[in-house]
Coordinates of C-alpha atoms in Angstrom, one line a residue:
Chain A
M5 CA -111.2 -110.6 0.8
L6 CA -109.7 -113.5 -1.4
L7 CA -108.2 -110.7 -3.7
R8 CA -106.2 -109.3 -1.2
Q9 CA -105.0 -112.1 0.1
R10 CA -103.9 -113.0 -3.7
V11 CA -102.4 -109.7 -3.7
V12 CA -100.4 -110.3 -0.3
Q13 CA -99.5 -113.0 -1.3
R14 CA -97.6 -112.3 -4.6
E15 CA -96.0 -109.5 -2.5
I16 CA -94.3 -111.9 0.1
D17 CA -93.1 -114.2 -2.7
H18 CA -91.8 -110.8 -4.5
W19 CA -89.8 -109.8 -0.9
Q20 CA -88.8 -113.5 -0.6
D21 CA -86.9 -114.0 -4.0
N22 CA -85.4 -110.5 -3.5
G23 CA -83.5 -111.8 0.1
L24 CA -85.9 -109.1 1.9
I25 CA -87.5 -111.5 4.2
D26 CA -85.7 -115.2 4.7
R27 CA -88.1 -118.6 4.1
S28 CA -89.2 -118.9 8.0
T29 CA -90.5 -115.7 7.9
A30 CA -92.3 -115.7 4.7
D31 CA -94.0 -119.3 5.9
R32 CA -95.4 -117.3 8.9
L33 CA -96.7 -114.6 6.8
R34 CA -98.5 -117.1 4.2
S35 CA -99.8 -119.1 7.3
D36 CA -100.9 -116.0 9.0
L37 CA -102.6 -114.8 5.8
E38 CA -104.2 -118.1 5.2
G39 CA -105.4 -117.9 9.1
R40 CA -107.7 -115.1 8.4
G41 CA -109.6 -117.2 5.8
G42 CA -111.7 -115.6 2.9
N43 CA -114.6 -118.2 3.5
V44 CA -116.5 -116.9 6.2
R45 CA -117.3 -114.2 4.1
V46 CA -119.0 -116.1 1.5
V47 CA -121.0 -117.9 4.3
E48 CA -122.2 -114.5 5.9
T49 CA -123.0 -113.2 2.5
L50 CA -125.1 -116.4 2.1
V51 CA -127.0 -116.6 4.9
V52 CA -128.0 -112.7 4.1
M53 CA -129.1 -113.2 0.3
S54 CA -131.2 -116.2 1.5
A55 CA -133.0 -114.1 4.1
M56 CA -133.6 -111.6 1.3
L57 CA -135.0 -114.3 -0.9
F58 CA -137.4 -115.4 2.3
A59 CA -138.1 -111.5 2.9
A60 CA -139.3 -111.4 -1.1
A61 CA -141.0 -114.5 -0.3
I62 CA -143.0 -112.6 2.3
L63 CA -143.6 -109.5 0.5
I64 CA -145.1 -111.4 -2.8
F65 CA -147.2 -114.2 -0.7
V66 CA -149.1 -110.8 1.0
A67 CA -149.5 -109.5 -2.7
A68 CA -150.9 -112.6 -4.2
N69 CA -154.2 -111.7 -1.9
W70 CA -154.8 -115.5 -1.2
E71 CA -158.2 -116.3 -0.3
A72 CA -157.4 -119.7 1.2
I73 CA -156.1 -117.9 4.5
P74 CA -158.4 -115.2 6.1
R75 CA -157.0 -111.8 5.7
L76 CA -156.9 -111.7 9.9
A77 CA -154.9 -114.9 10.2
R78 CA -152.4 -113.5 7.9
C79 CA -152.3 -110.4 9.7
A80 CA -151.5 -112.6 12.7
M81 CA -149.0 -114.8 10.6
L82 CA -147.0 -111.6 10.1
A83 CA -147.0 -110.6 13.6
I84 CA -145.3 -113.8 14.6
V85 CA -143.3 -113.4 12.1
I86 CA -141.9 -109.9 13.3
L87 CA -141.4 -111.2 17.1
A88 CA -140.2 -114.1 15.8
A89 CA -137.4 -113.1 13.3
N90 CA -136.7 -110.3 15.6
I91 CA -136.3 -112.4 19.1
G92 CA -134.4 -115.0 17.0
G93 CA -131.9 -112.8 15.6
A94 CA -131.1 -110.9 19.2
S95 CA -130.7 -114.5 20.9
Q96 CA -128.2 -115.7 17.8
M97 CA -126.5 -112.1 18.2
V98 CA -126.0 -113.1 22.3
R99 CA -124.4 -116.4 20.9
G100 CA -122.2 -115.1 18.8
N101 CA -123.6 -115.6 15.3
R102 CA -123.7 -112.4 13.6
H103 CA -124.5 -113.3 10.4
V104 CA -127.5 -115.4 11.4
A105 CA -128.6 -112.8 13.3
E106 CA -128.5 -110.3 10.6
G107 CA -130.5 -112.5 8.4
L108 CA -133.4 -112.7 10.5
W109 CA -133.6 -109.0 11.4
I110 CA -133.9 -108.4 7.8
V111 CA -136.9 -111.2 7.4
G112 CA -138.2 -109.2 10.4
A113 CA -138.1 -106.1 8.8
A114 CA -139.9 -107.3 6.1
G115 CA -142.4 -109.0 8.0
F116 CA -142.9 -105.0 9.2
G117 CA -143.0 -103.7 5.4
A118 CA -145.8 -106.7 4.2
S119 CA -148.1 -105.8 7.3
I120 CA -148.4 -102.2 6.1
A121 CA -149.0 -103.7 2.5
L122 CA -151.3 -106.3 4.1
V123 CA -153.5 -103.7 6.2
G124 CA -153.5 -101.3 2.5
Q125 CA -154.8 -104.3 0.7
M126 CA -157.3 -105.6 3.6
Y127 CA -158.6 -101.7 3.6
H128 CA -158.2 -101.2 -0.2
L129 CA -156.2 -98.0 0.6
S130 CA -155.4 -96.8 -2.7
G131 CA -153.2 -93.9 -1.7
D132 CA -149.8 -93.3 -0.5
A133 CA -147.2 -95.9 -1.5
A134 CA -144.5 -93.8 -0.6
G135 CA -146.0 -92.8 3.0
A136 CA -145.9 -96.6 3.3
F137 CA -142.6 -96.8 2.7
L138 CA -141.8 -94.1 4.8
I139 CA -143.3 -95.4 7.7
W140 CA -141.1 -99.1 7.0
Y141 CA -137.9 -96.7 6.9
V142 CA -138.4 -95.3 10.1
A143 CA -139.6 -98.7 11.6
T144 CA -136.3 -100.4 10.2
A145 CA -134.0 -97.5 11.3
A146 CA -135.1 -98.0 14.9
S147 CA -134.4 -101.5 14.7
A148 CA -131.3 -101.2 13.5
L149 CA -130.4 -98.8 16.1
A150 CA -131.8 -100.8 18.8
F151 CA -129.7 -104.0 17.2
S152 CA -126.8 -102.3 16.1
S153 CA -127.6 -104.2 12.8
R154 CA -125.4 -103.7 10.0
A155 CA -127.6 -105.2 7.3
L156 CA -130.7 -103.2 8.4
S157 CA -128.8 -99.7 8.1
A158 CA -128.2 -100.6 4.5
V159 CA -131.6 -101.6 4.4
C160 CA -132.4 -98.2 5.3
V161 CA -130.9 -96.7 2.5
G162 CA -133.0 -99.2 -0.2
L163 CA -136.2 -98.1 1.6
A164 CA -134.9 -94.4 1.2
V165 CA -134.7 -95.0 -2.2
S166 CA -137.9 -97.1 -2.7
W167 CA -139.5 -94.0 -0.9
L168 CA -138.4 -91.7 -3.6
A169 CA -139.2 -94.2 -6.2
A170 CA -142.7 -94.6 -5.2
E171 CA -142.8 -90.7 -4.7
A172 CA -141.6 -89.9 -8.3
S173 CA -144.2 -92.7 -9.5
Q174 CA -147.3 -91.0 -7.9
T175 CA -146.5 -88.0 -9.0
F176 CA -145.6 -89.1 -12.8
S177 CA -142.0 -88.9 -13.3
I178 CA -139.5 -87.5 -12.1
F179 CA -138.2 -85.3 -15.2
S180 CA -141.6 -84.0 -16.1
T181 CA -144.6 -82.7 -13.8
Y182 CA -143.0 -83.0 -10.5
A183 CA -139.9 -80.8 -11.2
K184 CA -139.6 -79.8 -7.6
A185 CA -137.0 -81.5 -5.8
N186 CA -138.3 -83.5 -2.6
H187 CA -135.6 -82.4 0.4
L188 CA -136.9 -84.9 2.4
Y189 CA -134.7 -87.5 0.2
P190 CA -131.5 -86.3 1.2
L191 CA -132.4 -86.4 5.1
L192 CA -133.6 -90.3 4.5
L193 CA -130.1 -91.0 3.3
V194 CA -128.2 -88.6 6.1
G195 CA -130.6 -90.6 8.6
A196 CA -129.1 -93.9 7.0
Y197 CA -125.5 -92.6 7.2
L198 CA -126.0 -91.1 10.8
V199 CA -127.5 -95.1 11.8
S200 CA -124.7 -96.4 9.9
F201 CA -122.1 -95.3 12.7
R202 CA -123.8 -97.2 15.4
T203 CA -124.1 -99.9 13.0
G204 CA -120.4 -99.7 11.6
S205 CA -121.7 -100.8 8.1
V206 CA -119.7 -98.9 5.5
L207 CA -121.4 -100.5 3.1
A208 CA -124.7 -98.4 4.1
R209 CA -122.2 -95.5 3.9
H210 CA -121.3 -96.2 0.4
A211 CA -124.7 -97.0 -0.4
A212 CA -126.0 -93.8 0.6
L213 CA -123.6 -92.0 -1.5
V214 CA -124.2 -93.6 -4.4
A215 CA -128.1 -92.9 -3.5
L216 CA -127.5 -89.1 -3.3
V217 CA -126.9 -89.1 -6.9
F218 CA -130.7 -89.4 -7.7
Y219 CA -130.9 -86.4 -5.7
F220 CA -128.8 -84.6 -7.7
I221 CA -130.7 -85.4 -10.5
W222 CA -133.7 -84.4 -9.5
L223 CA -132.3 -80.7 -8.1
F224 CA -130.6 -80.5 -11.8
D225 CA -133.9 -80.8 -13.4
D226 CA -135.2 -78.1 -11.1
W227 CA -132.6 -75.7 -10.6
G228 CA -130.8 -76.0 -14.3
V229 CA -126.9 -75.5 -15.4
L230 CA -126.5 -73.4 -12.0
F231 CA -126.8 -76.3 -10.0
A232 CA -124.5 -78.7 -12.5
V233 CA -121.9 -75.5 -12.0
G234 CA -121.9 -75.9 -8.6
L235 CA -121.9 -79.7 -8.1
L236 CA -119.2 -79.7 -10.1
I237 CA -117.0 -77.0 -8.5
V238 CA -117.9 -78.1 -4.9
S239 CA -117.3 -81.9 -5.7
I240 CA -113.9 -81.2 -7.1
G241 CA -113.1 -78.7 -4.5
L242 CA -113.7 -81.5 -1.9
F243 CA -112.0 -84.0 -3.7
V244 CA -108.8 -81.8 -3.2
V245 CA -109.3 -81.2 0.0
A246 CA -110.0 -85.3 0.6
I247 CA -106.8 -85.9 -1.1
R248 CA -104.8 -83.7 0.8
M249 CA -106.2 -84.0 3.9
P250 CA -107.5 -87.6 4.1
D251 CA -107.0 -88.6 7.9
P252 CA -109.1 -85.7 9.5
L253 CA -111.6 -86.1 6.9
D254 CA -112.2 -89.8 6.9
R255 CA -112.2 -89.7 10.9
I256 CA -115.6 -87.8 9.9
V257 CA -116.8 -89.5 7.0
R258 CA -115.7 -93.4 8.1
L259 CA -115.5 -94.4 4.5
N260 CA -112.2 -96.2 4.4
G261 CA -110.6 -93.8 2.2
G262 CA -113.6 -94.1 -0.7
L263 CA -114.6 -90.4 -0.3
P264 CA -112.7 -88.8 -3.0
V265 CA -113.9 -91.5 -5.4
H266 CA -117.3 -90.8 -4.6
L267 CA -116.7 -86.7 -5.1
L268 CA -115.2 -87.8 -8.2
L269 CA -118.2 -89.6 -9.3
Y270 CA -120.4 -86.4 -8.7
A271 CA -118.4 -84.5 -10.2
I272 CA -118.4 -86.9 -13.5
L273 CA -122.6 -86.5 -12.9
A274 CA -122.2 -83.1 -13.2
A275 CA -120.3 -82.9 -16.8
A276 CA -122.4 -85.4 -18.3
M277 CA -125.7 -82.7 -16.6
L278 CA -123.7 -80.0 -18.3
H279 CA -123.1 -82.0 -21.5
S280 CA -126.9 -82.4 -21.7
E281 CA -127.4 -78.6 -21.9
W282 CA -124.4 -77.9 -24.0
Y283 CA -124.1 -80.0 -26.4
E284 CA -123.1 -78.1 -29.5
G285 CA -121.1 -75.5 -31.3
V286 CA -119.0 -73.2 -29.1
E287 CA -120.5 -74.3 -25.9
L288 CA -119.5 -77.9 -26.5
A289 CA -116.0 -77.1 -27.3
A290 CA -115.9 -74.8 -24.3
L291 CA -117.1 -77.2 -21.8
A292 CA -115.2 -80.3 -23.5
A293 CA -112.1 -78.4 -22.9
V294 CA -112.6 -77.3 -19.5
L295 CA -113.6 -81.1 -18.7
L296 CA -110.6 -82.5 -20.0
A297 CA -108.4 -80.0 -18.5
L298 CA -109.9 -81.2 -15.3
L299 CA -109.4 -84.5 -15.5
V300 CA -106.0 -84.0 -16.2
G301 CA -106.0 -81.9 -12.9
V302 CA -107.7 -84.8 -11.2
L303 CA -105.2 -87.5 -12.1
L304 CA -102.3 -85.0 -10.7
V305 CA -103.8 -84.6 -7.5
G306 CA -105.0 -87.9 -6.9
G307 CA -104.3 -90.5 -9.7
R308 CA -101.2 -91.4 -8.0
E309 CA -103.0 -92.0 -4.3
S310 CA -105.7 -94.4 -5.5
R311 CA -106.3 -97.2 -8.7
A312 CA -110.0 -96.1 -8.7
V313 CA -109.3 -92.9 -9.3
R314 CA -107.3 -93.5 -12.3
G315 CA -109.5 -96.0 -13.8
L316 CA -112.4 -93.4 -13.4
V317 CA -110.2 -90.4 -15.0
Y318 CA -109.0 -92.8 -18.0
T319 CA -113.1 -93.7 -18.4
A320 CA -114.4 -90.5 -18.2
F321 CA -111.9 -88.8 -20.5
A322 CA -112.4 -91.9 -22.9
A323 CA -116.3 -90.7 -22.8
E324 CA -115.8 -87.4 -23.1
L325 CA -113.8 -87.8 -26.2
S326 CA -116.1 -90.2 -27.3
F327 CA -119.2 -87.4 -27.0
V328 CA -117.3 -85.2 -28.5
Y329 CA -116.2 -87.0 -31.5
V330 CA -119.7 -88.3 -32.0
K331 CA -121.1 -84.8 -31.7
M332 CA -119.2 -83.3 -33.9
V333 CA -120.0 -86.2 -36.7
G334 CA -123.5 -86.5 -35.8
S335 CA -123.9 -82.3 -36.0
M336 CA -121.6 -81.8 -39.2
L337 CA -120.3 -79.0 -37.2
S338 CA -117.5 -76.6 -38.7
T339 CA -114.4 -78.5 -38.7
A340 CA -112.6 -75.7 -37.3
G341 CA -114.4 -76.5 -33.8
F342 CA -113.7 -80.1 -34.0
L343 CA -110.2 -79.8 -34.6
L344 CA -109.6 -77.0 -31.7
V345 CA -111.4 -79.4 -29.5
A346 CA -109.2 -82.2 -30.5
A347 CA -105.9 -80.1 -30.5
L348 CA -106.8 -79.3 -26.8
A349 CA -107.5 -82.8 -25.8
F350 CA -104.4 -84.3 -27.2
A351 CA -102.1 -81.3 -25.8
A352 CA -103.8 -82.4 -22.3
F353 CA -102.8 -85.7 -23.1
A354 CA -99.2 -85.0 -23.7
F355 CA -99.2 -82.9 -20.6
V356 CA -100.8 -85.3 -18.4
V357 CA -98.2 -88.0 -20.2
S358 CA -94.8 -85.9 -20.2
R359 CA -95.6 -84.9 -16.3
F360 CA -96.0 -88.7 -15.1
E361 CA -92.7 -89.6 -17.3
R362 CA -91.2 -86.8 -15.4
R363 CA -92.3 -87.8 -12.1
F364 CA -91.6 -91.4 -12.6
A365 CA -88.0 -90.3 -13.8
V366 CA -87.7 -88.7 -10.7
E367 CA -88.8 -91.8 -8.1
A368 CA -86.7 -94.0 -10.3
A369 CA -83.9 -91.6 -9.4
T370 CA -84.5 -91.3 -5.7
Chain B
M15 CA -125.9 -114.4 31.0
T16 CA -127.3 -110.9 31.9
K17 CA -126.9 -109.9 28.5
L18 CA -129.1 -112.4 27.1
P19 CA -132.1 -111.4 28.4
R20 CA -131.7 -107.5 27.9
F21 CA -131.0 -107.4 24.3
V22 CA -133.8 -110.1 23.9
L23 CA -136.0 -107.6 25.6
V24 CA -135.1 -104.7 23.1
A25 CA -136.1 -107.4 20.3
V26 CA -139.1 -107.7 22.0
A27 CA -140.0 -104.3 22.6
I28 CA -139.3 -103.5 19.1
S29 CA -141.4 -106.5 17.7
L30 CA -144.7 -104.9 20.0
L31 CA -144.1 -101.6 18.9
Q32 CA -143.9 -102.6 15.3
I33 CA -147.1 -104.6 15.8
A34 CA -148.7 -102.3 17.9
F35 CA -148.5 -99.8 15.0
I36 CA -150.2 -102.1 12.7
G37 CA -152.8 -102.7 15.1
W38 CA -153.4 -99.2 15.6
M39 CA -153.9 -99.1 11.7
V40 CA -156.2 -101.7 11.7
A41 CA -158.2 -100.3 14.8
G42 CA -158.3 -97.3 12.6
R43 CA -159.8 -98.2 9.8
A44 CA -162.4 -101.1 11.7
A45 CA -163.3 -98.0 13.8
L46 CA -164.7 -96.2 10.3
L47 CA -166.4 -99.3 8.9
R48 CA -168.3 -99.7 12.5
D49 CA -169.2 -96.1 12.8
G50 CA -169.1 -94.6 9.3
T51 CA -172.1 -93.3 7.1
D52 CA -172.8 -95.8 4.2
V53 CA -172.6 -94.2 0.9
T54 CA -173.1 -96.2 -2.3
L55 CA -171.5 -94.3 -5.5
A56 CA -171.4 -95.5 -9.2
V57 CA -168.0 -97.0 -10.6
E58 CA -166.1 -97.2 -14.0
P59 CA -163.1 -99.5 -14.2
I60 CA -159.3 -100.6 -15.3
D61 CA -156.6 -104.0 -13.7
P62 CA -153.3 -103.3 -13.0
R63 CA -151.1 -104.9 -10.1
D64 CA -149.2 -103.2 -7.2
L65 CA -145.4 -104.9 -6.3
L66 CA -146.6 -104.6 -2.6
R67 CA -150.5 -105.1 -2.3
G68 CA -150.9 -107.2 -5.3
D69 CA -153.6 -107.1 -8.1
Y70 CA -156.3 -104.7 -8.0
V71 CA -158.9 -103.0 -9.8
V72 CA -158.9 -99.2 -10.0
L73 CA -162.7 -97.3 -9.5
S74 CA -163.4 -94.2 -10.5
Y75 CA -166.2 -92.2 -9.0
P76 CA -168.8 -89.5 -10.2
I77 CA -166.8 -87.1 -7.6
S78 CA -163.3 -88.1 -9.2
Q79 CA -163.9 -85.6 -12.3
L80 CA -165.9 -82.7 -10.9
R81 CA -167.2 -80.4 -14.0
G82 CA -169.0 -76.9 -14.7
D83 CA -170.8 -75.7 -11.6
L84 CA -170.0 -78.3 -9.2
A85 CA -166.1 -77.8 -9.8
P86 CA -164.7 -75.5 -7.5
R87 CA -162.4 -72.9 -8.9
G88 CA -158.8 -72.0 -8.1
A89 CA -157.8 -75.6 -7.3
S90 CA -154.5 -77.0 -7.6
G91 CA -153.0 -80.3 -6.9
G92 CA -152.3 -81.0 -3.5
D93 CA -155.5 -78.8 -1.8
T94 CA -157.8 -80.5 0.4
I95 CA -161.0 -80.6 -1.1
Y96 CA -164.8 -81.3 0.5
V97 CA -167.6 -83.0 -1.9
R98 CA -170.8 -83.2 -0.8
V99 CA -172.7 -86.0 -1.7
G100 CA -176.7 -86.9 -1.7
P101 CA -179.0 -89.7 -2.6
G102 CA -179.6 -89.3 -6.4
E103 CA -181.2 -91.6 -8.4
N104 CA -181.3 -95.9 -8.5
G105 CA -179.9 -95.6 -5.0
T106 CA -176.6 -94.1 -5.5
F107 CA -175.1 -90.9 -4.2
Q108 CA -174.6 -87.9 -6.5
P109 CA -172.1 -84.6 -5.7
V110 CA -174.4 -81.9 -5.3
A111 CA -171.6 -79.5 -4.0
A112 CA -168.0 -79.2 -3.6
R113 CA -165.4 -76.7 -1.7
L114 CA -161.7 -76.5 -1.0
G115 CA -159.9 -76.2 2.5
S116 CA -163.7 -76.9 4.5
P117 CA -166.9 -78.6 4.0
P118 CA -169.3 -76.6 2.0
E119 CA -170.8 -73.7 3.8
A120 CA -174.8 -74.9 3.4
A121 CA -176.4 -76.8 6.1
L122 CA -176.3 -80.7 5.2
G123 CA -179.4 -81.6 3.7
D124 CA -181.1 -85.2 4.4
G125 CA -179.2 -88.1 4.1
E126 CA -176.3 -85.9 2.4
I127 CA -172.7 -86.1 3.8
D128 CA -169.4 -84.6 2.8
I129 CA -166.5 -86.8 1.9
R130 CA -162.9 -85.5 2.2
G131 CA -160.3 -85.9 -0.8
T132 CA -157.0 -84.3 -2.1
V133 CA -157.4 -82.5 -5.6
R134 CA -155.2 -84.1 -8.2
R135 CA -155.4 -81.8 -10.8
S136 CA -157.6 -79.0 -12.4
E137 CA -157.7 -78.5 -16.2
F138 CA -160.1 -76.8 -18.3
G139 CA -163.0 -76.2 -15.5
S140 CA -162.8 -79.9 -14.3
V141 CA -161.3 -81.0 -11.2
H142 CA -159.5 -84.1 -10.6
S143 CA -159.4 -85.7 -6.9
N144 CA -158.7 -88.4 -4.9
F145 CA -160.6 -90.1 -2.0
G146 CA -158.3 -92.9 -1.0
I147 CA -160.8 -95.1 -2.0
E148 CA -159.7 -95.3 -5.9
R149 CA -158.2 -98.8 -5.2
F150 CA -160.2 -102.3 -4.8
Y151 CA -157.5 -105.2 -3.7
V152 CA -158.5 -108.6 -4.9
P153 CA -157.2 -112.3 -5.3
E154 CA -154.2 -112.6 -7.8
G155 CA -155.6 -113.0 -11.2
A156 CA -159.1 -112.2 -10.1
G157 CA -159.2 -108.6 -11.3
R158 CA -159.2 -109.3 -15.0
G159 CA -162.9 -110.9 -14.7
I160 CA -164.4 -108.1 -12.6
E161 CA -162.8 -105.7 -15.2
E162 CA -164.4 -107.5 -18.3
D163 CA -167.5 -108.0 -16.0
M164 CA -167.5 -103.9 -15.4
R165 CA -167.8 -103.0 -18.9
Q166 CA -171.2 -104.6 -19.5
D167 CA -173.1 -105.2 -15.4
R168 CA -173.8 -102.3 -12.8
F169 CA -171.2 -102.5 -10.4
E170 CA -171.0 -99.7 -7.1
V171 CA -168.9 -99.4 -4.1
V172 CA -170.6 -99.1 -0.9
L173 CA -168.0 -96.8 1.4
A174 CA -168.1 -95.8 5.1
V175 CA -167.9 -92.6 5.6
G176 CA -166.7 -90.9 8.7
K177 CA -167.9 -87.3 10.6
D178 CA -164.2 -86.1 9.4
G179 CA -165.1 -87.0 5.7
S180 CA -162.4 -89.8 5.5
A181 CA -164.0 -92.3 3.2
Q182 CA -163.5 -96.5 3.7
I183 CA -164.5 -98.8 0.8
R184 CA -167.0 -101.4 2.7
S185 CA -167.6 -103.5 -0.1
L186 CA -167.9 -103.8 -4.2
L187 CA -171.4 -104.6 -5.4
H188 CA -171.9 -106.6 -8.7
E189 CA -175.7 -105.9 -9.5
G190 CA -176.3 -105.7 -6.0
R191 CA -174.3 -108.2 -4.8
P192 CA -170.9 -108.0 -2.9
V193 CA -167.8 -109.2 -5.0
Y194 CA -165.5 -111.2 -2.7
S195 CA -166.2 -110.2 0.8
D196 CA -164.5 -111.1 4.3
P197 CA -165.8 -109.8 7.2
I198 CA -162.7 -107.5 9.1
F199 CA -164.1 -106.3 12.1

């Protein structure tokens, strides 16, 4: 919040200096801005962070398998933690202390996960760490729904990722032996996304969309170039739609206008996948040319509306050029290929610059 | 004030459901220990750590890797496997037959029992399987010592095996004496 406040503060100064608003209006705006307060957020974050530390302490305590406390007593302790944290959270929520409630619910969810781990430890169950995460996910999603807990809906995304990691480590590696993509993972993310509609956690939605990247990598390993091409086309297409019709789309996904950035990230991921297959000779040159052209297109379509999109485009552009440069130098390819790509890139860049200058000129004139 | 009890009731219900689930897991395992048939297997060791459950000793059994005539043909990762074990020399059980999908057809011999597992991989005529009994969790730091002892001494595991073939570790024996035992039902 503080960053946004500073930006608005500067705008108010600017309006006052230019005589757009008078002194008293400016002062009232300033005091309203200060009244919103930026400190509450910090406190909330600290409470949730402390809850996460406490949760980790419970989990590691169970893992330590300390003999001084009999296992059954540890089991009972965890049952008390679950009850006390959930009930305490509910009563704090009723009293209006949302962040304390969220913190307690996180502790409650950790208590449940720790209980599953403890049972596994007590009975020496060797299998299925992934199964444990799945049960944990379901229980946490149920709690998130019951309590409308923002924090727990974000925890669900984390548990989905943990499930994927456990599943992948059980089968050695995502990238080698177990190439078949596991389609339960996106379902878990969709589940967390739906839960977040009830809890109202935008953070959980962003996290779910970022976490989807792991699934894409898995699919790429499974289906190869075809998937990367598809991902590139679909995400660029959706990007254009998301920029052109922000309102109806955002009413569905409810990301506060963040959807285009996610789609652009997917497109950049797809480009990286394609480069992992096509990294030399004509293939590299052709792909680099197409990607640079796409970046220019993205900049023209969405660069004006979003600073994040502009930043991503510049980063991707620099990465693309560096990749091409390193590859060309490293593989001692014919100079012609390098010149071709460089020429295309520079032409594209010049095109962008001239288009922008013209646009700025038009805007300045009107 | 009417809102307080209802929201708290939801919290109680959620907590009790979670605790009941944990209780159900415990009850299932305890029942297996109570009613299962005891089977003793020889073991071989190692010593890593699990993020949530802590230190453990990895156990490998004569039934973990089946070779030659014992190995069922056509096994692939994920298949269910039943391994029949019977009492062998020096008190430990040895595999006598194995079959994919269902228990071996021949009638159970004296003292024999089937253990159910999942095939992990199959290569060069030998079949590697898991039975959910490959880890023995120990207090922090205790694993290394057990691992060292395992190199020279005789270690066995006593299993409780249910009628459906599910197996549960009852205790780890070091020269015939239980290592770290703490009665759990």
